Amino acid sequence: VTRLADRALRLALRLTDALAPPHLRASLIGDLLEEVALRAVADPTWLLSQLLRSLPSLLLLRARAITGAQGVRDAPFLSQGAFVSLLPVIALLVGGQHVLPRGRPRLAAAVGAALLTAALAVGATQPSDNLAPGLLPALLVAIVASSLWRLLAGRATARAPLADA
Amino acid sequence: MGDYPGAFEQLVLLALLRLGPGAYGMTVRREIEARTGRAVALGAVYATLDRLERKRLVSSHDGADTPPERAGRHRRYFRVSPTGHRALDAALTAVDRMRTDLAPLESPT
């Protein structure tokens, strides 16, 4: 259990270090270390659940730091209402990867689209830390867009010889 | 007055008030978890604190102390700003008013 807890802690620290924005990184990691030290018994389950539930929030923090959102409200594109208007963009990002050549470009597009979708989904669920309302539509859109794109791309390819005739 | 703080934002603001000047991410997380019984992620607490600070409802400063278990990392202390006090008061008052004259809430049978 201790070895598993050590590994979970190392993973949590590495991901937090990579994702947390610079101005909160030290205090966030320090809090995590302090809380682990406070727990008398090594508990990898607690650490992993903390990590899993913290990841979307860390992504949102990073997205906020990147956009440099200022003022009373968050950046408008992260609000629930505007999220709907961004669905076509997400659909394009998710669907568009199929026109890219296999290999790194397609992988990079897929990872980028997944990160953006996750950040937007989290942004759309604020101020709660409950992911369900935003994540579900984002996943549905990703699945539907991806399937539609493949279908349309397949038909276009099939029709191409006839178009030449 | 703009929008009211959201439900989780209210919990964080209340935790900050309860904890006083020594409040930081970990203590806020533990306070909410202990009082509400709700499992709370540290990342969610920090995301909310960051959002509240952007709304100027809380302010923060780095502490000078670095306990050994934090491996040299400082604590970031948070406190509710006067604007935060007013916003929280307005939100809680609104809820109180909506509850006035309402029968005790029970699950419909």
CSV table of C-alpha atoms in Angstrom, one decimal, chain A residues 85-165:
chain,number,residue,atom,x,y,z
A,85,SER,CA,-22.2,28.6,-29.5
A,86,LEU,CA,-18.8,26.9,-29.4
A,87,LEU,CA,-20.2,23.5,-30.1
A,88,PRO,CA,-19.6,23.8,-33.9
A,89,VAL,CA,-16.0,24.8,-33.2
A,90,ILE,CA,-15.5,21.8,-31.0
A,91,ALA,CA,-17.2,19.6,-33.6
A,92,LEU,CA,-14.8,21.0,-36.3
A,93,LEU,CA,-11.8,20.3,-34.1
A,94,VAL,CA,-12.9,16.8,-33.2
A,95,GLY,CA,-14.2,15.9,-36.7
A,96,GLY,CA,-11.4,17.7,-38.6
A,97,GLN,CA,-8.7,15.4,-37.3
A,98,HIS,CA,-9.8,12.8,-39.7
A,99,VAL,CA,-8.6,14.8,-42.7
A,100,LEU,CA,-5.1,15.0,-41.2
A,101,PRO,CA,-2.5,12.5,-42.1
A,102,ARG,CA,-2.1,9.6,-39.7
A,103,GLY,CA,0.6,10.0,-37.1
A,104,ARG,CA,1.7,13.0,-35.0
A,105,PRO,CA,-0.6,15.7,-36.6
A,106,ARG,CA,-3.7,13.6,-36.0
A,107,LEU,CA,-2.6,12.7,-32.5
A,108,ALA,CA,-1.8,16.4,-31.7
A,109,ALA,CA,-5.2,17.5,-33.1
A,110,ALA,CA,-7.0,14.8,-31.0
A,111,VAL,CA,-5.2,15.7,-27.8
A,112,GLY,CA,-5.7,19.4,-28.4
A,113,ALA,CA,-9.4,18.9,-29.1
A,114,ALA,CA,-9.8,16.8,-26.0
A,115,LEU,CA,-8.1,19.3,-23.8
A,116,LEU,CA,-10.1,22.2,-25.2
A,117,THR,CA,-13.3,20.3,-24.9
A,118,ALA,CA,-12.5,19.4,-21.3
A,119,ALA,CA,-11.6,22.9,-20.4
A,120,LEU,CA,-14.8,24.3,-22.0
A,121,ALA,CA,-16.8,21.6,-20.3
A,122,VAL,CA,-15.4,22.4,-16.9
A,123,GLY,CA,-15.9,26.1,-17.6
A,124,ALA,CA,-19.5,25.5,-18.5
A,125,THR,CA,-20.2,23.8,-15.2
A,126,GLN,CA,-18.9,26.6,-12.9
A,127,PRO,CA,-19.3,27.6,-10.2
A,128,SER,CA,-19.9,24.0,-9.1
A,129,ASP,CA,-17.2,21.4,-9.2
A,130,ASN,CA,-19.7,19.0,-10.6
A,131,LEU,CA,-18.7,18.0,-14.1
A,132,ALA,CA,-21.8,16.1,-15.2
A,133,PRO,CA,-23.8,19.0,-16.8
A,134,GLY,CA,-21.0,20.2,-19.1
A,135,LEU,CA,-19.1,17.0,-19.7
A,136,LEU,CA,-22.0,15.0,-21.0
A,137,PRO,CA,-23.0,17.3,-23.9
A,138,ALA,CA,-19.4,17.8,-24.8
A,139,LEU,CA,-18.8,14.1,-25.1
A,140,LEU,CA,-22.0,13.6,-27.1
A,141,VAL,CA,-21.0,16.3,-29.5
A,142,ALA,CA,-17.6,14.8,-29.9
A,143,ILE,CA,-19.1,11.4,-30.6
A,144,VAL,CA,-21.7,12.7,-33.0
A,145,ALA,CA,-19.4,15.1,-34.8
A,146,SER,CA,-16.8,12.4,-35.2
A,147,SER,CA,-19.2,9.9,-36.6
A,148,LEU,CA,-20.8,12.4,-39.0
A,149,TRP,CA,-17.5,13.5,-40.3
A,150,ARG,CA,-16.4,10.0,-41.0
A,151,LEU,CA,-19.7,9.3,-42.8
A,152,LEU,CA,-19.5,12.4,-44.9
A,153,ALA,CA,-15.9,11.9,-45.7
A,154,GLY,CA,-16.7,8.3,-46.7
A,155,ARG,CA,-19.5,9.4,-49.1
A,156,ALA,CA,-17.3,12.1,-50.6
A,157,THR,CA,-14.6,9.6,-51.4
A,158,ALA,CA,-17.1,7.2,-52.9
A,159,ARG,CA,-18.7,9.8,-55.1
A,160,ALA,CA,-15.4,11.2,-56.4
A,161,PRO,CA,-15.0,8.8,-59.4
A,162,LEU,CA,-18.5,9.6,-60.6
A,163,ALA,CA,-17.8,13.3,-60.4
A,164,ASP,CA,-14.9,12.9,-62.8
A,165,ALA,CA,-17.0,10.9,-65.3
